[in-house]
Amino acid sequence: KYTYKSAEELAAELAITPTPAPSAVKVVDMTGPQTRVLIGYDKIVDTRGSHLPVLASADGSVPMPELQHNLNQLIEMAATDIARVKARLHRERDTQRGLQHDRAEVRERVQKETESIHHLREVIGIVQRINAADRLNMAQCVELFHVLRTQHPEEFAAYDLGMLAPALAFPLVRQALAGWNPILNPD
């Protein structure tokens, strides 16, 4: 059976009841970073050496110091985790910036290589037309070498395309000079 008391009745009953004297029991306090041996439970609250705020009740006593210590530990662990995550985020952002820079460089290199491939295909086409010299006359051959030298100077120098001229021009010159008699027709 339940009995209900008003606040006044409860206050009157508690005022009459004598508070027990602090016990002289040895208490091992393991709530802090170090283990302490105290005499009496009331000594647990006395020396709280924490830099974090401690919640206190209206009468100034600290309720459940073990819980306070655990909360302080959780707060410190959360602060450490936040700092670690912040540092990791900073590293990831740096990595992202570096990768974006590398990506831009690779795109630029791909663009240059694509242009180089295009130029090489043009040069290969011109060289193949020159190789078909038996169908070309001397003027066409000269024009193709002029195009190579003016429009593709890097490839002309890199692949030493000037060395093709004597080999390709010789049969054309021989064919042109085959019917020429310099004694009879000096022009």
mmCIF file with all atom_site columns, C-alpha atoms in Angstrom:
data_model
loop_
_atom_site.group_PDB
_atom_site.id
_atom_site.type_symbol
_atom_site.label_atom_id
_atom_site.label_alt_id
_atom_site.label_comp_id
_atom_site.label_asym_id
_atom_site.label_entity_id
_atom_site.label_seq_id
_atom_site.pdbx_PDB_ins_code
_atom_site.Cartn_x
_atom_site.Cartn_y
_atom_site.Cartn_z
_atom_site.occupancy
_atom_site.B_iso_or_equiv
_atom_site.pdbx_formal_charge
_atom_site.auth_seq_id
_atom_site.auth_comp_id
_atom_site.auth_asym_id
_atom_site.auth_atom_id
_atom_site.pdbx_PDB_model_num
ATOM 1   C CA . LYS A 1 1   ? 0.000  0.000  0.000    1.00 0.00 ? 1   LYS A CA 1
ATOM 2   C CA . TYR A 1 2   ? 1.322  3.445  -0.928   1.00 0.00 ? 2   TYR A CA 1
ATOM 3   C CA . THR A 1 3   ? 1.221  6.444  1.308    1.00 0.00 ? 3   THR A CA 1
ATOM 4   C CA . TYR A 1 4   ? 1.554  9.911  -0.048   1.00 0.00 ? 4   TYR A CA 1
ATOM 5   C CA . LYS A 1 5   ? 3.148  12.777 1.852    1.00 0.00 ? 5   LYS A CA 1
ATOM 6   C CA . SER A 1 6   ? 3.129  16.432 1.097    1.00 0.00 ? 6   SER A CA 1
ATOM 7   C CA . ALA A 1 7   ? 6.301  18.443 0.730    1.00 0.00 ? 7   ALA A CA 1
ATOM 8   C CA . GLU A 1 8   ? 5.798  20.031 4.141    1.00 0.00 ? 8   GLU A CA 1
ATOM 9   C CA . GLU A 1 9   ? 5.389  16.647 5.852    1.00 0.00 ? 9   GLU A CA 1
ATOM 10  C CA . LEU A 1 10  ? 8.520  15.318 4.163    1.00 0.00 ? 10  LEU A CA 1
ATOM 11  C CA . ALA A 1 11  ? 10.544 18.424 5.128    1.00 0.00 ? 11  ALA A CA 1
ATOM 12  C CA . ALA A 1 12  ? 9.363  18.125 8.720    1.00 0.00 ? 12  ALA A CA 1
ATOM 13  C CA . GLU A 1 13  ? 10.299 14.443 8.819    1.00 0.00 ? 13  GLU A CA 1
ATOM 14  C CA . LEU A 1 14  ? 13.761 15.053 7.387    1.00 0.00 ? 14  LEU A CA 1
ATOM 15  C CA . ALA A 1 15  ? 14.410 17.892 9.849    1.00 0.00 ? 15  ALA A CA 1
ATOM 16  C CA . ILE A 1 16  ? 13.622 15.613 12.740   1.00 0.00 ? 16  ILE A CA 1
ATOM 17  C CA . THR A 1 17  ? 15.711 12.732 11.500   1.00 0.00 ? 17  THR A CA 1
ATOM 18  C CA . PRO A 1 18  ? 19.272 13.177 12.681   1.00 0.00 ? 18  PRO A CA 1
ATOM 19  C CA . THR A 1 19  ? 21.950 13.036 9.976    1.00 0.00 ? 19  THR A CA 1
ATOM 20  C CA . PRO A 1 20  ? 24.325 10.165 10.496   1.00 0.00 ? 20  PRO A CA 1
ATOM 21  C CA . ALA A 1 21  ? 27.884 11.000 11.449   1.00 0.00 ? 21  ALA A CA 1
ATOM 22  C CA . PRO A 1 22  ? 30.526 10.460 8.787    1.00 0.00 ? 22  PRO A CA 1
ATOM 23  C CA . SER A 1 23  ? 31.815 6.932  8.936    1.00 0.00 ? 23  SER A CA 1
ATOM 24  C CA . ALA A 1 24  ? 35.434 6.106  9.597    1.00 0.00 ? 24  ALA A CA 1
ATOM 25  C CA . VAL A 1 25  ? 35.547 3.515  6.837    1.00 0.00 ? 25  VAL A CA 1
ATOM 26  C CA . LYS A 1 26  ? 38.494 3.242  4.477    1.00 0.00 ? 26  LYS A CA 1
ATOM 27  C CA . VAL A 1 27  ? 37.382 4.128  0.973    1.00 0.00 ? 27  VAL A CA 1
ATOM 28  C CA . VAL A 1 28  ? 39.413 3.435  -2.140   1.00 0.00 ? 28  VAL A CA 1
ATOM 29  C CA . ASP A 1 29  ? 38.675 6.225  -4.607   1.00 0.00 ? 29  ASP A CA 1
ATOM 30  C CA . MET A 1 30  ? 39.282 5.008  -8.167   1.00 0.00 ? 30  MET A CA 1
ATOM 31  C CA . THR A 1 31  ? 37.343 7.769  -9.895   1.00 0.00 ? 31  THR A CA 1
ATOM 32  C CA . GLY A 1 32  ? 40.329 9.901  -10.822  1.00 0.00 ? 32  GLY A CA 1
ATOM 33  C CA . PRO A 1 33  ? 43.450 9.235  -12.802  1.00 0.00 ? 33  PRO A CA 1
ATOM 34  C CA . GLN A 1 34  ? 45.135 7.937  -9.634   1.00 0.00 ? 34  GLN A CA 1
ATOM 35  C CA . THR A 1 35  ? 43.859 5.603  -6.940   1.00 0.00 ? 35  THR A CA 1
ATOM 36  C CA . ARG A 1 36  ? 43.434 7.250  -3.513   1.00 0.00 ? 36  ARG A CA 1
ATOM 37  C CA . VAL A 1 37  ? 42.706 5.774  -0.110   1.00 0.00 ? 37  VAL A CA 1
ATOM 38  C CA . LEU A 1 38  ? 40.373 8.013  1.912    1.00 0.00 ? 38  LEU A CA 1
ATOM 39  C CA . ILE A 1 39  ? 38.761 7.718  5.322    1.00 0.00 ? 39  ILE A CA 1
ATOM 40  C CA . GLY A 1 40  ? 35.047 8.255  4.923    1.00 0.00 ? 40  GLY A CA 1
ATOM 41  C CA . TYR A 1 41  ? 32.829 8.829  1.950    1.00 0.00 ? 41  TYR A CA 1
ATOM 42  C CA . ASP A 1 42  ? 32.645 12.562 2.542    1.00 0.00 ? 42  ASP A CA 1
ATOM 43  C CA . LYS A 1 43  ? 36.343 12.952 1.598    1.00 0.00 ? 43  LYS A CA 1
ATOM 44  C CA . ILE A 1 44  ? 35.716 11.802 -1.982   1.00 0.00 ? 44  ILE A CA 1
ATOM 45  C CA . VAL A 1 45  ? 34.116 15.140 -2.853   1.00 0.00 ? 45  VAL A CA 1
ATOM 46  C CA . ASP A 1 46  ? 36.773 17.336 -1.209   1.00 0.00 ? 46  ASP A CA 1
ATOM 47  C CA . THR A 1 47  ? 39.778 17.253 -3.522   1.00 0.00 ? 47  THR A CA 1
ATOM 48  C CA . ARG A 1 48  ? 38.555 17.330 -7.121   1.00 0.00 ? 48  ARG A CA 1
ATOM 49  C CA . GLY A 1 49  ? 41.557 18.468 -9.130   1.00 0.00 ? 49  GLY A CA 1
ATOM 50  C CA . SER A 1 50  ? 39.900 18.661 -12.532  1.00 0.00 ? 50  SER A CA 1
ATOM 51  C CA . HIS A 1 51  ? 40.275 21.542 -14.957  1.00 0.00 ? 51  HIS A CA 1
ATOM 52  C CA . LEU A 1 52  ? 36.808 20.839 -16.347  1.00 0.00 ? 52  LEU A CA 1
ATOM 53  C CA . PRO A 1 53  ? 33.688 22.323 -14.745  1.00 0.00 ? 53  PRO A CA 1
ATOM 54  C CA . VAL A 1 54  ? 32.012 20.289 -12.028  1.00 0.00 ? 54  VAL A CA 1
ATOM 55  C CA . LEU A 1 55  ? 28.268 20.365 -11.635  1.00 0.00 ? 55  LEU A CA 1
ATOM 56  C CA . ALA A 1 56  ? 27.151 21.196 -8.124   1.00 0.00 ? 56  ALA A CA 1
ATOM 57  C CA . SER A 1 57  ? 23.780 21.121 -6.449   1.00 0.00 ? 57  SER A CA 1
ATOM 58  C CA . ALA A 1 58  ? 22.141 24.105 -4.769   1.00 0.00 ? 58  ALA A CA 1
ATOM 59  C CA . ASP A 1 59  ? 23.754 23.318 -1.412   1.00 0.00 ? 59  ASP A CA 1
ATOM 60  C CA . GLY A 1 60  ? 27.271 23.271 -2.964   1.00 0.00 ? 60  GLY A CA 1
ATOM 61  C CA . SER A 1 61  ? 27.899 19.523 -2.803   1.00 0.00 ? 61  SER A CA 1
ATOM 62  C CA . VAL A 1 62  ? 29.009 17.634 -5.887   1.00 0.00 ? 62  VAL A CA 1
ATOM 63  C CA . PRO A 1 63  ? 26.543 14.914 -6.811   1.00 0.00 ? 63  PRO A CA 1
ATOM 64  C CA . MET A 1 64  ? 28.114 11.637 -7.884   1.00 0.00 ? 64  MET A CA 1
ATOM 65  C CA . PRO A 1 65  ? 31.779 12.564 -8.318   1.00 0.00 ? 65  PRO A CA 1
ATOM 66  C CA . GLU A 1 66  ? 32.395 9.304  -10.167  1.00 0.00 ? 66  GLU A CA 1
ATOM 67  C CA . LEU A 1 67  ? 29.893 10.340 -12.796  1.00 0.00 ? 67  LEU A CA 1
ATOM 68  C CA . GLN A 1 68  ? 31.509 13.799 -12.971  1.00 0.00 ? 68  GLN A CA 1
ATOM 69  C CA . HIS A 1 69  ? 34.907 12.206 -13.554  1.00 0.00 ? 69  HIS A CA 1
ATOM 70  C CA . ASN A 1 70  ? 33.513 9.910  -16.239  1.00 0.00 ? 70  ASN A CA 1
ATOM 71  C CA . LEU A 1 71  ? 31.803 12.839 -17.971  1.00 0.00 ? 71  LEU A CA 1
ATOM 72  C CA . ASN A 1 72  ? 35.029 14.828 -17.859  1.00 0.00 ? 72  ASN A CA 1
ATOM 73  C CA . GLN A 1 73  ? 36.881 11.866 -19.378  1.00 0.00 ? 73  GLN A CA 1
ATOM 74  C CA . LEU A 1 74  ? 34.267 11.590 -22.137  1.00 0.00 ? 74  LEU A CA 1
ATOM 75  C CA . ILE A 1 75  ? 34.551 15.322 -22.833  1.00 0.00 ? 75  ILE A CA 1
ATOM 76  C CA . GLU A 1 76  ? 38.349 15.088 -23.094  1.00 0.00 ? 76  GLU A CA 1
ATOM 77  C CA . MET A 1 77  ? 38.089 12.046 -25.375  1.00 0.00 ? 77  MET A CA 1
ATOM 78  C CA . ALA A 1 78  ? 35.543 13.842 -27.584  1.00 0.00 ? 78  ALA A CA 1
ATOM 79  C CA . ALA A 1 79  ? 37.818 16.903 -27.780  1.00 0.00 ? 79  ALA A CA 1
ATOM 80  C CA . THR A 1 80  ? 40.733 14.662 -28.798  1.00 0.00 ? 80  THR A CA 1
ATOM 81  C CA . ASP A 1 81  ? 38.582 12.969 -31.435  1.00 0.00 ? 81  ASP A CA 1
ATOM 82  C CA . ILE A 1 82  ? 37.458 16.332 -32.802  1.00 0.00 ? 82  ILE A CA 1
ATOM 83  C CA . ALA A 1 83  ? 41.068 17.522 -33.058  1.00 0.00 ? 83  ALA A CA 1
ATOM 84  C CA . ARG A 1 84  ? 42.084 14.283 -34.813  1.00 0.00 ? 84  ARG A CA 1
ATOM 85  C CA . VAL A 1 85  ? 39.175 14.519 -37.271  1.00 0.00 ? 85  VAL A CA 1
ATOM 86  C CA . LYS A 1 86  ? 39.975 18.183 -37.925  1.00 0.00 ? 86  LYS A CA 1
ATOM 87  C CA . ALA A 1 87  ? 43.611 17.325 -38.678  1.00 0.00 ? 87  ALA A CA 1
ATOM 88  C CA . ARG A 1 88  ? 42.523 14.481 -40.953  1.00 0.00 ? 88  ARG A CA 1
ATOM 89  C CA . LEU A 1 89  ? 40.085 16.785 -42.749  1.00 0.00 ? 89  LEU A CA 1
ATOM 90  C CA . HIS A 1 90  ? 42.896 19.297 -43.259  1.00 0.00 ? 90  HIS A CA 1
ATOM 91  C CA . ARG A 1 91  ? 45.145 16.562 -44.697  1.00 0.00 ? 91  ARG A CA 1
ATOM 92  C CA . GLU A 1 92  ? 42.355 15.328 -46.962  1.00 0.00 ? 92  GLU A CA 1
ATOM 93  C CA . ARG A 1 93  ? 41.731 18.846 -48.260  1.00 0.00 ? 93  ARG A CA 1
ATOM 94  C CA . ASP A 1 94  ? 45.453 19.266 -48.966  1.00 0.00 ? 94  ASP A CA 1
ATOM 95  C CA . THR A 1 95  ? 45.457 15.930 -50.760  1.00 0.00 ? 95  THR A CA 1
ATOM 96  C CA . GLN A 1 96  ? 42.405 16.993 -52.762  1.00 0.00 ? 96  GLN A CA 1
ATOM 97  C CA . ARG A 1 97  ? 44.093 20.246 -53.804  1.00 0.00 ? 97  ARG A CA 1
ATOM 98  C CA . GLY A 1 98  ? 47.203 18.333 -54.843  1.00 0.00 ? 98  GLY A CA 1
ATOM 99  C CA . LEU A 1 99  ? 45.169 15.834 -56.846  1.00 0.00 ? 99  LEU A CA 1
ATOM 100 C CA . GLN A 1 100 ? 43.266 18.636 -58.576  1.00 0.00 ? 100 GLN A CA 1
ATOM 101 C CA . HIS A 1 101 ? 46.583 20.254 -59.514  1.00 0.00 ? 101 HIS A CA 1
ATOM 102 C CA . ASP A 1 102 ? 47.899 16.913 -60.810  1.00 0.00 ? 102 ASP A CA 1
ATOM 103 C CA . ARG A 1 103 ? 44.670 16.408 -62.737  1.00 0.00 ? 103 ARG A CA 1
ATOM 104 C CA . ALA A 1 104 ? 45.064 19.791 -64.422  1.00 0.00 ? 104 ALA A CA 1
ATOM 105 C CA . GLU A 1 105 ? 48.662 18.969 -65.348  1.00 0.00 ? 105 GLU A CA 1
ATOM 106 C CA . VAL A 1 106 ? 47.648 15.589 -66.771  1.00 0.00 ? 106 VAL A CA 1
ATOM 107 C CA . ARG A 1 107 ? 44.847 17.182 -68.798  1.00 0.00 ? 107 ARG A CA 1
ATOM 108 C CA . GLU A 1 108 ? 47.301 19.732 -70.182  1.00 0.00 ? 108 GLU A CA 1
ATOM 109 C CA . ARG A 1 109 ? 49.776 16.978 -71.055  1.00 0.00 ? 109 ARG A CA 1
ATOM 110 C CA . VAL A 1 110 ? 47.031 14.927 -72.730  1.00 0.00 ? 110 VAL A CA 1
ATOM 111 C CA . GLN A 1 111 ? 46.034 18.009 -74.742  1.00 0.00 ? 111 GLN A CA 1
ATOM 112 C CA . LYS A 1 112 ? 49.642 18.514 -75.869  1.00 0.00 ? 112 LYS A CA 1
ATOM 113 C CA . GLU A 1 113 ? 50.062 14.839 -76.711  1.00 0.00 ? 113 GLU A CA 1
ATOM 114 C CA . THR A 1 114 ? 46.815 14.854 -78.676  1.00 0.00 ? 114 THR A CA 1
ATOM 115 C CA . GLU A 1 115 ? 48.063 17.838 -80.680  1.00 0.00 ? 115 GLU A CA 1
ATOM 116 C CA . SER A 1 116 ? 51.396 16.093 -81.187  1.00 0.00 ? 116 SER A CA 1
ATOM 117 C CA . ILE A 1 117 ? 49.646 12.964 -82.461  1.00 0.00 ? 117 ILE A CA 1
ATOM 118 C CA . HIS A 1 118 ? 47.594 15.089 -84.842  1.00 0.00 ? 118 HIS A CA 1
ATOM 119 C CA . HIS A 1 119 ? 50.743 16.782 -86.185  1.00 0.00 ? 119 HIS A CA 1
ATOM 120 C CA . LEU A 1 120 ? 52.512 13.437 -86.551  1.00 0.00 ? 120 LEU A CA 1
ATOM 121 C CA . ARG A 1 121 ? 49.595 12.024 -88.531  1.00 0.00 ? 121 ARG A CA 1
ATOM 122 C CA . GLU A 1 122 ? 49.793 15.020 -90.859  1.00 0.00 ? 122 GLU A CA 1
ATOM 123 C CA . VAL A 1 123 ? 53.566 14.525 -91.225  1.00 0.00 ? 123 VAL A CA 1
ATOM 124 C CA . ILE A 1 124 ? 53.119 10.807 -91.893  1.00 0.00 ? 124 ILE A CA 1
ATOM 125 C CA . GLY A 1 125 ? 50.536 11.611 -94.583  1.00 0.00 ? 125 GLY A CA 1
ATOM 126 C CA . ILE A 1 126 ? 52.916 14.079 -96.262  1.00 0.00 ? 126 ILE A CA 1
ATOM 127 C CA . VAL A 1 127 ? 55.841 11.645 -96.075  1.00 0.00 ? 127 VAL A CA 1
ATOM 128 C CA . GLN A 1 128 ? 53.694 8.892  -97.587  1.00 0.00 ? 128 GLN A CA 1
ATOM 129 C CA . ARG A 1 129 ? 52.767 11.227 -100.431 1.00 0.00 ? 129 ARG A CA 1
ATOM 130 C CA . ILE A 1 130 ? 56.455 12.008 -100.929 1.00 0.00 ? 130 ILE A CA 1
ATOM 131 C CA . ASN A 1 131 ? 57.315 8.285  -100.935 1.00 0.00 ? 131 ASN A CA 1
ATOM 132 C CA . ALA A 1 132 ? 54.987 7.922  -103.871 1.00 0.00 ? 132 ALA A CA 1
ATOM 133 C CA . ALA A 1 133 ? 57.492 10.102 -105.756 1.00 0.00 ? 133 ALA A CA 1
ATOM 134 C CA . ASP A 1 134 ? 57.173 8.107  -108.933 1.00 0.00 ? 134 ASP A CA 1
ATOM 135 C CA . ARG A 1 135 ? 53.744 9.713  -109.310 1.00 0.00 ? 135 ARG A CA 1
ATOM 136 C CA . LEU A 1 136 ? 54.965 13.179 -108.253 1.00 0.00 ? 136 LEU A CA 1
ATOM 137 C CA . ASN A 1 137 ? 56.960 15.622 -110.266 1.00 0.00 ? 137 ASN A CA 1
ATOM 138 C CA . MET A 1 138 ? 59.849 17.657 -108.905 1.00 0.00 ? 138 MET A CA 1
ATOM 139 C CA . ALA A 1 139 ? 57.728 20.775 -108.216 1.00 0.00 ? 139 ALA A CA 1
ATOM 140 C CA . GLN A 1 140 ? 55.195 18.792 -106.145 1.00 0.00 ? 140 GLN A CA 1
ATOM 141 C CA . CYS A 1 141 ? 57.990 17.143 -104.155 1.00 0.00 ? 141 CYS A CA 1
ATOM 142 C CA . VAL A 1 142 ? 59.577 20.546 -103.426 1.00 0.00 ? 142 VAL A CA 1
ATOM 143 C CA . GLU A 1 143 ? 56.200 21.916 -102.367 1.00 0.00 ? 143 GLU A CA 1
ATOM 144 C CA . LEU A 1 144 ? 55.623 19.003 -99.943  1.00 0.00 ? 144 LEU A CA 1
ATOM 145 C CA . PHE A 1 145 ? 59.067 19.469 -98.355  1.00 0.00 ? 145 PHE A CA 1
ATOM 146 C CA . HIS A 1 146 ? 58.347 23.190 -98.052  1.00 0.00 ? 146 HIS A CA 1
ATOM 147 C CA . VAL A 1 147 ? 55.062 22.381 -96.246  1.00 0.00 ? 147 VAL A CA 1
ATOM 148 C CA . LEU A 1 148 ? 56.905 20.000 -93.906  1.00 0.00 ? 148 LEU A CA 1
ATOM 149 C CA . ARG A 1 149 ? 59.567 22.549 -93.129  1.00 0.00 ? 149 ARG A CA 1
ATOM 150 C CA . THR A 1 150 ? 57.239 25.530 -92.569  1.00 0.00 ? 150 THR A CA 1
ATOM 151 C CA . GLN A 1 151 ? 54.153 23.970 -90.985  1.00 0.00 ? 151 GLN A CA 1
ATOM 152 C CA . HIS A 1 152 ? 55.851 21.227 -88.939  1.00 0.00 ? 152 HIS A CA 1
ATOM 153 C CA . PRO A 1 153 ? 59.326 22.541 -88.056  1.00 0.00 ? 153 PRO A CA 1
ATOM 154 C CA . GLU A 1 154 ? 59.595 20.584 -84.768  1.00 0.00 ? 154 GLU A CA 1
ATOM 155 C CA . GLU A 1 155 ? 58.856 17.264 -86.424  1.00 0.00 ? 155 GLU A CA 1
ATOM 156 C CA . PHE A 1 156 ? 61.044 18.151 -89.409  1.00 0.00 ? 156 PHE A CA 1
ATOM 157 C CA . ALA A 1 157 ? 64.011 18.714 -87.090  1.00 0.00 ? 157 ALA A CA 1
ATOM 158 C CA . ALA A 1 158 ? 63.230 15.931 -84.613  1.00 0.00 ? 158 ALA A CA 1
ATOM 159 C CA . TYR A 1 159 ? 62.896 13.204 -87.232  1.00 0.00 ? 159 TYR A CA 1
ATOM 160 C CA . ASP A 1 160 ? 65.549 14.652 -89.565  1.00 0.00 ? 160 ASP A CA 1
ATOM 161 C CA . LEU A 1 161 ? 63.144 14.639 -92.493  1.00 0.00 ? 161 LEU A CA 1
ATOM 162 C CA . GLY A 1 162 ? 65.578 16.711 -94.559  1.00 0.00 ? 162 GLY A CA 1
ATOM 163 C CA . MET A 1 163 ? 67.569 13.522 -95.118  1.00 0.00 ? 163 MET A CA 1
ATOM 164 C CA . LEU A 1 164 ? 64.692 12.162 -97.234  1.00 0.00 ? 164 LEU A CA 1
ATOM 165 C CA . ALA A 1 165 ? 65.124 14.859 -99.885  1.00 0.00 ? 165 ALA A CA 1
ATOM 166 C CA . PRO A 1 166 ? 68.286 13.527 -101.591 1.00 0.00 ? 166 PRO A CA 1
ATOM 167 C CA . ALA A 1 167 ? 67.017 9.968  -101.656 1.00 0.00 ? 167 ALA A CA 1
ATOM 168 C CA . LEU A 1 168 ? 63.663 10.977 -103.104 1.00 0.00 ? 168 LEU A CA 1
ATOM 169 C CA . ALA A 1 169 ? 64.982 13.671 -105.421 1.00 0.00 ? 169 ALA A CA 1
ATOM 170 C CA . PHE A 1 170 ? 67.641 11.470 -107.058 1.00 0.00 ? 170 PHE A CA 1
ATOM 171 C CA . PRO A 1 171 ? 65.213 9.346  -109.116 1.00 0.00 ? 171 PRO A CA 1
ATOM 172 C CA . LEU A 1 172 ? 63.294 12.478 -110.137 1.00 0.00 ? 172 LEU A CA 1
ATOM 173 C CA . VAL A 1 173 ? 66.478 14.297 -111.145 1.00 0.00 ? 173 VAL A CA 1
ATOM 174 C CA . ARG A 1 174 ? 67.716 11.239 -113.057 1.00 0.00 ? 174 ARG A CA 1
ATOM 175 C CA . GLN A 1 175 ? 64.376 10.965 -114.843 1.00 0.00 ? 175 GLN A CA 1
ATOM 176 C CA . ALA A 1 176 ? 64.433 14.674 -115.698 1.00 0.00 ? 176 ALA A CA 1
ATOM 177 C CA . LEU A 1 177 ? 68.009 14.502 -116.936 1.00 0.00 ? 177 LEU A CA 1
ATOM 178 C CA . ALA A 1 178 ? 67.580 11.239 -118.849 1.00 0.00 ? 178 ALA A CA 1
ATOM 179 C CA . GLY A 1 179 ? 66.650 12.907 -122.100 1.00 0.00 ? 179 GLY A CA 1
ATOM 180 C CA . TRP A 1 180 ? 68.887 15.952 -121.714 1.00 0.00 ? 180 TRP A CA 1
ATOM 181 C CA . ASN A 1 181 ? 72.011 16.252 -123.746 1.00 0.00 ? 181 ASN A CA 1
ATOM 182 C CA . PRO A 1 182 ? 74.031 19.168 -122.329 1.00 0.00 ? 182 PRO A CA 1
ATOM 183 C CA . ILE A 1 183 ? 76.234 19.458 -125.394 1.00 0.00 ? 183 ILE A CA 1
ATOM 184 C CA . LEU A 1 184 ? 73.376 19.835 -127.838 1.00 0.00 ? 184 LEU A CA 1
ATOM 185 C CA . ASN A 1 185 ? 70.953 21.694 -125.505 1.00 0.00 ? 185 ASN A CA 1
ATOM 186 C CA . PRO A 1 186 ? 72.796 23.509 -122.705 1.00 0.00 ? 186 PRO A CA 1
ATOM 187 C CA . ASP A 1 187 ? 69.586 25.133 -121.330 1.00 0.00 ? 187 ASP A CA 1
#
